[in-house]
Short mmCIF file of C-alpha atoms in Angstrom, two decimals:
data_model
loop_
_atom_site.label_atom_id
_atom_site.label_comp_id
_atom_site.label_asym_id
_atom_site.label_seq_id
_atom_site.Cartn_x
_atom_site.Cartn_y
_atom_site.Cartn_z
CA MET A 26 0.00 0.00 0.00
CA TYR A 27 2.75 2.41 1.00
CA ASN A 28 4.71 1.52 -2.12
CA VAL A 29 1.75 2.43 -4.32
CA LEU A 30 1.32 5.76 -2.52
CA PHE A 31 5.02 6.50 -2.94
CA VAL A 32 4.88 5.80 -6.67
CA VAL A 33 1.79 7.99 -7.09
CA LEU A 34 3.44 10.81 -5.12
CA PHE A 35 6.63 10.49 -7.14
CA VAL A 36 4.73 10.63 -10.43
CA CYS A 37 2.75 13.71 -9.30
CA VAL A 38 5.89 15.56 -8.21
CA ALA A 39 7.76 14.62 -11.38
CA TYR A 40 4.86 15.79 -13.51
CA SER A 41 4.53 19.09 -11.66
CA PHE A 42 8.19 19.79 -12.45
CA LYS A 43 7.76 18.95 -16.10
CA GLN A 44 10.27 20.49 -18.49
CA PRO A 45 9.01 22.74 -21.28
CA PHE A 46 9.58 21.50 -24.82
CA PRO A 47 11.16 18.15 -23.86
CA TYR A 48 12.23 17.39 -27.43
CA LEU A 49 14.40 20.49 -27.69
CA GLU A 50 18.06 20.45 -26.73
CA LYS A 51 19.21 23.53 -24.84
CA PRO A 52 19.95 26.23 -25.74
CA TYR A 53 17.17 26.95 -28.22
CA ILE A 54 15.80 29.94 -30.15
CA ILE A 55 12.43 31.53 -29.38
CA ALA A 56 11.16 33.84 -32.14
CA HIS A 57 9.73 36.95 -30.46
CA ARG A 58 6.31 37.65 -31.99
CA GLY A 59 7.55 35.62 -34.94
CA SER A 60 10.80 37.57 -35.42
CA ARG A 61 8.77 40.72 -35.62
CA VAL A 62 11.34 42.93 -37.36
CA LEU A 63 11.53 40.52 -40.29
CA ALA A 64 7.79 40.33 -40.98
CA PRO A 65 4.58 41.90 -39.60
CA GLU A 66 4.58 40.85 -35.96
CA ALA A 67 2.28 38.23 -34.51
CA THR A 68 0.90 37.14 -37.88
CA ILE A 69 0.90 33.82 -39.69
CA MET A 70 3.43 35.35 -42.07
CA ALA A 71 5.80 36.22 -39.22
CA PHE A 72 5.52 32.73 -37.75
CA GLU A 73 6.16 31.01 -41.08
CA THR A 74 9.14 33.28 -41.62
CA ALA A 75 10.60 32.42 -38.22
CA LEU A 76 10.23 28.69 -38.82
CA SER A 77 11.74 28.96 -42.29
CA LEU A 78 14.78 30.68 -40.73
CA GLY A 79 15.23 27.98 -38.11
CA ALA A 80 13.41 29.09 -34.92
CA HIS A 81 12.67 26.32 -32.42
CA VAL A 82 9.75 28.04 -30.66
CA LEU A 83 7.23 30.69 -31.73
CA GLU A 84 6.47 33.33 -29.10
CA PHE A 85 3.35 35.47 -29.12
CA ASP A 86 0.76 37.14 -26.89
CA VAL A 87 -2.99 36.59 -26.70
CA ARG A 88 -5.79 38.99 -25.83
CA ILE A 89 -9.50 38.48 -25.49
CA THR A 90 -12.01 40.29 -27.70
CA SER A 91 -15.42 41.73 -26.79
CA ASP A 92 -17.05 38.49 -27.98
CA ASN A 93 -14.61 36.35 -25.95
CA VAL A 94 -12.30 35.12 -28.72
CA LEU A 95 -8.57 34.84 -28.02
CA VAL A 96 -6.59 36.68 -30.71
CA VAL A 97 -2.85 36.88 -31.23
CA PHE A 98 -1.89 40.48 -30.48
CA HIS A 99 0.67 42.16 -28.23
CA ASP A 100 -0.48 45.71 -27.51
CA GLU A 101 -3.58 46.71 -25.60
CA LEU A 102 -4.30 49.23 -28.37
CA LEU A 103 -4.49 48.62 -32.11
CA ASP A 104 -2.77 51.87 -33.10
CA ARG A 105 0.91 50.84 -33.35
CA THR A 106 0.63 48.02 -35.86
CA THR A 107 -2.73 48.29 -37.65
CA ASP A 108 -4.76 50.84 -39.62
CA ALA A 109 -7.26 51.15 -36.75
CA SER A 110 -7.31 52.62 -33.26
CA GLY A 111 -8.85 51.72 -29.92
CA SER A 112 -8.45 48.68 -27.69
CA VAL A 113 -8.54 45.05 -28.73
CA ARG A 114 -10.97 44.30 -25.90
CA SER A 115 -13.53 46.77 -27.26
CA ARG A 116 -13.74 45.05 -30.66
CA SER A 117 -15.29 41.79 -31.75
CA TYR A 118 -13.31 39.19 -33.63
CA ASP A 119 -15.19 39.97 -36.86
CA GLN A 120 -14.36 43.66 -36.47
CA LEU A 121 -10.68 42.86 -36.02
CA GLN A 122 -10.73 40.89 -39.26
CA LEU A 123 -11.49 44.10 -41.15
CA MET A 124 -8.15 45.58 -40.06
CA ASP A 125 -4.77 45.44 -41.78
CA ALA A 126 -2.28 43.75 -39.41
CA ALA A 127 0.66 44.74 -41.65
CA HIS A 128 -0.32 48.37 -42.15
CA LYS A 129 2.50 49.88 -40.05
CA PHE A 130 5.18 47.27 -40.72
CA THR A 131 8.35 48.65 -42.28
CA PRO A 132 11.55 46.61 -42.81
CA ILE A 133 14.50 47.55 -40.59
CA ASN A 134 16.74 47.70 -43.65
CA ASN A 135 14.32 49.93 -45.56
CA PRO A 136 12.42 52.16 -43.11
CA GLY A 137 9.63 54.21 -44.62
CA LEU A 138 8.50 51.48 -47.00
CA PHE A 139 5.39 49.45 -46.23
CA PRO A 140 5.74 46.37 -48.45
CA HIS A 141 2.82 44.37 -47.02
CA ARG A 142 0.28 47.14 -46.53
CA GLY A 143 -3.04 46.14 -48.06
CA SER A 144 -1.89 42.58 -48.84
CA GLY A 145 -4.61 40.94 -46.76
CA ILE A 146 -2.62 40.06 -43.64
CA LYS A 147 -5.03 39.77 -40.71
CA ILE A 148 -4.91 39.49 -36.93
CA PRO A 149 -5.15 35.73 -36.34
CA SER A 150 -7.07 34.02 -33.59
CA LEU A 151 -5.29 31.53 -31.34
CA SER A 152 -7.44 28.81 -32.87
CA GLN A 153 -6.26 29.73 -36.38
CA VAL A 154 -2.59 29.67 -35.37
CA LEU A 155 -2.85 26.28 -33.67
CA GLN A 156 -4.76 24.79 -36.57
CA HIS A 157 -2.36 26.28 -39.11
CA PHE A 158 0.75 24.84 -37.48
CA TRP A 159 -0.55 21.68 -35.80
CA GLY A 160 -2.97 20.76 -38.56
CA ALA A 161 -6.73 20.53 -38.66
CA LYS A 162 -6.84 16.77 -38.08
CA PRO A 163 -4.84 14.28 -35.99
CA SER A 164 -3.81 12.53 -39.22
CA THR A 165 -1.50 15.48 -39.97
CA ILE A 166 0.70 14.48 -37.01
CA THR A 167 3.06 11.62 -37.77
CA SER A 168 5.41 12.30 -34.84
CA ASP A 169 4.91 14.21 -31.60
CA ARG A 170 8.55 15.27 -31.85
CA LYS A 171 7.89 17.21 -35.08
CA ALA A 172 5.03 19.42 -33.86
CA VAL A 173 5.58 23.19 -33.71
CA ASN A 174 6.30 24.68 -30.25
CA PHE A 175 4.61 27.79 -28.81
CA ASN A 176 5.51 30.16 -25.98
CA ILE A 177 2.29 32.06 -25.23
CA GLU A 178 1.80 35.05 -22.94
CA ILE A 179 -1.67 35.87 -21.62
CA LYS A 180 -1.97 39.66 -21.64
CA ASP A 181 -5.36 40.01 -19.93
CA LYS A 182 -5.86 39.66 -16.19
CA ASP A 183 -9.38 38.37 -16.81
CA PRO A 184 -9.82 34.72 -15.64
CA LEU A 185 -11.95 34.21 -18.76
CA ALA A 186 -8.76 34.42 -20.84
CA VAL A 187 -7.39 31.42 -18.93
CA THR A 188 -10.60 29.48 -19.47
CA LYS A 189 -10.60 30.20 -23.20
CA LEU A 190 -6.93 29.24 -23.52
CA ILE A 191 -7.53 25.91 -21.82
CA GLU A 192 -10.56 25.29 -24.04
CA GLU A 193 -8.42 25.76 -27.17
CA PHE A 194 -5.85 23.24 -25.97
CA GLU A 195 -8.51 20.75 -24.87
CA LYS A 196 -9.43 20.33 -28.54
CA TYR A 197 -6.03 18.64 -28.95
CA ARG A 198 -6.51 16.29 -25.99
CA THR A 199 -9.32 14.28 -27.56
CA SER A 200 -8.89 10.54 -28.09
CA ASP A 201 -8.11 10.95 -31.80
CA TRP A 202 -5.18 13.27 -31.10
CA VAL A 203 -3.96 11.07 -28.25
CA LYS A 204 -4.09 8.00 -30.49
CA ALA A 205 -2.01 9.89 -33.04
CA GLY A 206 0.64 10.27 -30.34
CA PHE A 207 0.24 14.03 -29.92
CA LYS A 208 0.86 15.41 -26.42
CA VAL A 209 -0.11 19.05 -26.28
CA ASP A 210 1.83 19.82 -23.08
CA ASN A 211 5.07 18.92 -24.85
CA HIS A 212 4.68 21.89 -27.18
CA ILE A 213 3.45 24.84 -25.11
CA LEU A 214 4.77 27.12 -22.40
CA VAL A 215 2.38 29.75 -21.04
CA CYS A 216 3.37 33.00 -19.33
CA SER A 217 1.68 35.99 -17.75
CA LYS A 218 2.95 38.85 -15.65
CA TYR A 219 -0.04 38.35 -13.35
CA GLY A 220 0.40 35.84 -10.53
CA SER A 221 -3.38 35.40 -10.27
CA VAL A 222 -3.53 34.30 -13.91
CA MET A 223 -0.73 31.75 -13.42
CA ASP A 224 -2.39 30.45 -10.24
CA GLU A 225 -5.70 30.06 -12.07
CA LEU A 226 -4.00 28.20 -14.90
CA GLY A 227 -2.17 25.95 -12.45
CA LYS A 228 -5.42 24.97 -10.74
CA LYS A 229 -7.22 24.11 -13.96
CA SER A 230 -4.53 22.60 -16.16
CA THR A 231 -1.23 20.73 -16.36
CA ILE A 232 0.15 23.19 -18.93
CA PRO A 233 3.82 24.12 -18.28
CA THR A 234 4.16 27.73 -17.11
CA CYS A 235 6.70 30.54 -16.70
CA ALA A 236 7.23 32.61 -13.57
CA SER A 237 4.90 35.55 -13.09
CA GLU A 238 6.21 39.07 -12.52
CA THR A 239 5.96 38.63 -8.75
CA ASP A 240 7.80 35.31 -8.87
CA CYS A 241 10.56 36.86 -10.97
CA MET A 242 10.86 39.67 -8.45
CA LYS A 243 11.29 37.17 -5.62
CA ILE A 244 14.40 35.74 -7.22
CA LEU A 245 15.86 38.66 -9.20
CA ILE A 246 16.21 41.09 -6.30
CA PRO A 247 17.91 38.60 -3.93
CA SER A 248 20.14 37.44 -6.80
CA LEU A 249 21.26 41.01 -7.49
CA ILE A 250 21.99 41.63 -3.81
CA LEU A 251 23.83 38.33 -3.32
CA THR A 252 25.86 38.86 -6.50
CA SER A 253 27.06 42.20 -5.06
CA TYR A 254 27.34 40.96 -1.47
CA PRO A 255 28.08 37.18 -1.58
CA VAL A 256 28.86 37.18 2.16
CA LEU A 257 25.07 37.28 2.74
CA THR A 258 24.47 34.05 0.80
CA PRO A 259 24.57 31.57 3.76
CA ILE A 260 22.18 33.77 5.75
CA HIS A 261 19.78 34.10 2.81
CA HIS A 262 19.78 30.34 2.14
CA MET A 263 19.11 29.69 5.81
CA PHE A 264 15.86 31.64 5.76
CA SER A 265 14.73 31.62 2.13
CA ARG A 266 14.74 28.91 -0.53
CA GLU A 267 12.49 29.24 -3.56
CA GLU A 268 10.43 26.17 -4.50
CA PRO A 269 8.90 27.29 -7.80
CA ARG A 270 5.60 25.95 -9.11
CA PHE A 271 6.68 26.78 -12.66
CA CYS A 272 9.36 25.45 -14.98
CA ALA A 273 11.05 28.57 -16.40
CA TYR A 274 12.02 32.16 -15.67
CA SER A 275 11.80 34.67 -18.51
CA ILE A 276 13.99 37.68 -17.71
CA PRO A 277 15.56 40.63 -19.57
CA SER A 278 19.25 40.48 -20.43
CA ARG A 279 19.58 43.97 -19.01
CA PHE A 280 17.49 46.86 -17.79
CA SER A 281 18.90 50.38 -17.69
CA LYS A 282 22.15 50.10 -15.68
CA LEU A 283 21.44 46.59 -14.43
CA ASP A 284 23.06 43.66 -16.21
CA PHE A 285 21.51 40.23 -15.75
CA SER A 286 23.67 38.61 -18.42
CA ASN A 287 26.83 37.77 -16.48
CA ILE A 288 28.02 34.43 -15.15
CA ASP A 289 28.02 35.50 -11.48
CA PHE A 290 24.39 36.58 -11.62
CA MET A 291 23.44 33.36 -13.44
CA ARG A 292 25.12 31.17 -10.80
CA THR A 293 23.57 33.15 -7.97
CA MET A 294 20.12 32.94 -9.53
CA ARG A 295 20.35 29.18 -10.03
CA SER A 296 21.49 28.75 -6.42
CA GLN A 297 18.22 30.26 -5.14
CA THR A 298 16.33 27.02 -5.69
CA ASP A 299 16.96 23.33 -5.09
CA ARG A 300 15.59 22.53 -8.54
CA ASN A 301 18.33 22.06 -11.13
CA ASP A 302 15.85 21.66 -14.00
CA LEU A 303 14.51 25.22 -13.86
CA GLN A 304 15.12 26.97 -17.18
CA ILE A 305 16.22 30.60 -17.64
CA HIS A 306 15.11 32.36 -20.84
CA TYR A 307 16.50 35.78 -21.78
CA TRP A 308 14.61 38.46 -23.72
CA VAL A 309 14.92 40.31 -26.10
CA VAL A 310 18.42 39.92 -27.57
CA ASN A 311 19.09 40.79 -31.20
CA ASP A 312 22.87 41.28 -31.55
CA SER A 313 25.35 38.48 -32.17
CA GLU A 314 27.64 39.48 -29.29
CA GLY A 315 24.80 39.50 -26.78
CA ILE A 316 23.48 36.14 -27.99
CA GLN A 317 26.94 34.58 -27.82
CA ASN A 318 27.48 35.88 -24.28
CA LEU A 319 24.20 34.41 -23.07
CA ILE A 320 25.00 31.03 -24.57
CA GLU A 321 28.41 31.08 -22.89
CA ILE A 322 26.98 31.79 -19.42
CA GLY A 323 24.44 28.99 -19.76
CA ALA A 324 21.13 30.50 -20.86
CA ASP A 325 18.58 27.83 -21.74
CA ALA A 326 16.82 29.88 -24.43
CA ILE A 327 17.22 33.15 -26.29
CA ILE A 328 14.11 35.17 -27.14
CA THR A 329 14.90 37.30 -30.18
CA ASP A 330 13.46 39.43 -32.97
CA ARG A 331 16.39 38.32 -35.14
CA THR A 332 16.03 34.60 -35.70
CA ASP A 333 18.43 34.96 -38.64
CA VAL A 334 21.18 36.42 -36.43
CA ALA A 335 20.57 33.90 -33.64
CA VAL A 336 20.81 30.92 -36.00
CA LYS A 337 24.14 32.21 -37.36
CA VAL A 338 25.57 32.56 -33.84
CA PHE A 339 24.26 29.16 -32.72
CA LYS A 340 25.82 27.51 -35.78
CA ARG A 341 29.11 29.34 -35.29
CA MET A 342 29.25 28.06 -31.71
CA ASN A 343 28.18 24.55 -32.77
CA VAL A 344 25.11 24.53 -30.51
CA TYR A 345 22.39 24.79 -33.16
CA LYS A 346 20.10 21.79 -33.57
CA GLU A 347 18.05 21.54 -36.74
CA VAL A 348 14.32 21.98 -36.26
CA GLN A 349 12.35 18.84 -37.01
CA LEU A 350 8.99 19.58 -38.59
CA GLU A 351 6.32 17.58 -40.35
CA ASP A 352 6.88 17.47 -44.11
CA TRP A 353 3.73 19.50 -44.77
CA ALA A 354 4.85 22.16 -42.28
CA ARG A 355 8.43 22.25 -43.54
CA SER A 356 7.27 22.81 -47.10
CA MET A 357 4.93 25.68 -46.17
CA LYS A 358 5.07 28.25 -48.92
CA GLY A 359 2.94 31.32 -49.50
CA ILE A 360 3.57 34.77 -48.10
CA ALA A 361 6.71 33.80 -46.17
CA ASP A 362 8.57 33.44 -49.48
CA LYS A 363 8.04 37.12 -50.23
CA VAL A 364 10.38 38.23 -47.47
CA ARG A 365 13.07 35.58 -47.75
CA SER A 366 15.19 37.48 -50.24
CA ASP A 367 14.94 40.67 -48.18
CA GLN A 368 16.15 38.88 -45.06
CA LEU A 369 19.54 38.31 -46.66
CA THR A 370 20.17 42.05 -46.80
CA TYR A 371 19.59 42.80 -43.11
CA GLY A 372 22.55 43.87 -41.00
CA ASP A 373 24.06 41.48 -38.49
CA ASP A 374 23.77 43.61 -35.38
CA VAL A 375 20.59 45.51 -34.67
CA GLN A 376 20.11 45.21 -30.93
CA ASP A 377 18.38 48.21 -29.68
CA LEU A 378 14.88 48.82 -30.95
CA VAL A 379 14.83 50.45 -27.51
CA SER A 380 11.63 52.43 -27.92
CA ILE A 381 9.67 49.22 -28.41
CA HIS A 382 11.50 46.93 -25.99
CA LEU A 383 11.66 49.23 -22.97
CA CYS A 384 9.91 47.53 -20.09
CA ASN A 385 7.34 49.70 -18.33
CA SER A 386 6.62 47.08 -15.73
CA PRO A 387 6.83 48.18 -12.05
CA VAL A 388 9.02 45.16 -11.29
CA CYS A 389 11.76 46.51 -13.58
CA TYR A 390 11.78 49.88 -11.86
CA VAL A 391 11.90 48.23 -8.45
CA ILE A 392 14.83 46.08 -9.58
CA GLU A 393 16.64 49.03 -11.13
CA ASN A 394 16.44 50.99 -7.88
CA PHE A 395 16.83 48.07 -5.51
CA GLN A 396 19.94 49.49 -3.81
CA LEU A 397 18.17 52.78 -3.10
CA LEU A 398 15.14 50.86 -1.87
CA LEU A 399 17.33 48.65 0.31
CA VAL A 400 18.87 51.71 1.98
CA GLY A 401 15.39 53.15 2.45
CA VAL A 402 14.14 49.95 4.06
CA ILE A 403 17.13 49.86 6.43
CA VAL A 404 16.66 53.52 7.41
CA MET A 405 12.93 53.01 7.95
CA SER A 406 13.66 49.91 10.03
CA PHE A 407 15.93 51.89 12.33
CA VAL A 408 13.33 54.67 12.59
CA CYS A 409 10.59 52.18 13.45
CA PHE A 410 12.85 50.41 15.95
CA TYR A 411 13.66 53.75 17.62
CA GLN A 412 9.98 54.68 17.78
CA LEU A 413 9.12 51.26 19.19
CA CYS A 414 11.78 51.58 21.87
CA TYR A 415 10.61 55.08 22.72
CA CYS A 416 6.97 54.05 22.93
CA CYS A 417 7.82 51.09 25.13
CA TYR A 418 10.35 52.92 27.33
CA TYR A 419 8.27 56.06 27.98
CA PRO A 420 5.38 54.33 29.86
CA ILE A 421 7.82 52.07 31.69
CA GLY A 422 9.98 55.05 32.67
CA ASN A 423 6.97 56.93 34.01
CA THR A 424 5.94 53.91 36.04
CA ILE A 425 9.41 53.54 37.52
CA ASN A 426 9.53 57.23 38.42
CA LYS A 427 6.15 56.98 40.16
CA ILE A 428 7.34 53.98 42.13
CA LYS A 429 10.47 55.86 43.19
CA LYS A 430 8.40 58.84 44.34
CA ASP A 431 6.09 56.63 46.29
#
């Protein structure tokens, strides 16, 4: 009886610590919004382009529409990339289909030109993307190993977005797909900056997840402090050890004056948990030097707008593994072919699309100013301690004085 319970417990624990994308050898390349500077971001065209260049994983964001359809779109507003304005949430899916998803796209090597404007590129739904790359029927899957991988971020805090996401994936858990050998959890990693969203997903599904913003904060700030003051490490480990519920951290390579892409920080960060299978993914790195540095310090994945640059660096360092895809997926033609010749003319090092990549998240500002905040906390602690002592001593002193007088 006890043996059976032990086996069940072991299986549950092992499953909860499941690795994302088990068929991929680390490090691997994650195409940010489908290598968004090479094709209109977060579109079928961008995803096909990224796969044709050699990306191992397609990264994109999902938002929910007014009629509760999950669509692939990054911004809260439509203005930056389309010919429309307003929020995604205020429009129905049918209304979004009237918009040009490539209207504002201009190649980085030819700014000012809009080569795909008016060519019929639409905002896809999550359902369309999954069907396009996994196939409409189980018969399209001949090997679970060859299915396309997705890293998906839920942008909405609404629990309904979690429910709709799970519903989409449940379509691929039916008996026909299982009989075909397809295991959906092997090909998805879901992220959100909201801890409540990740908790909701964890309760309802076995889908592998990334750390939320709060979870990242719990490990980034101590790692920065311990990297600067390693003498505090034994004390920190004595009182705090992270036991993550997720399987990967997704962190920036740098933010303002803070550099997260050095070997000391990497070692310190990994030492914060007893789990040696936890992956660290860096975003968004587009220059060859930065990509090479991250590979050298042991990053598990590189999230990049420049799949073409990343593949070159990976091959130069002999760490690139060819992407295995189904024959029908590998031979995908269509609109991706239109940009292939242009890709050859792009420069090798275009790192800083800073205006677009700057993180406005509160966690980044807290991390950037953590030393100032640390000093503030220490000062406030002393002030509070002084006030506490004063408040406690004053009544006691008065009592003692009265006793002496009596």
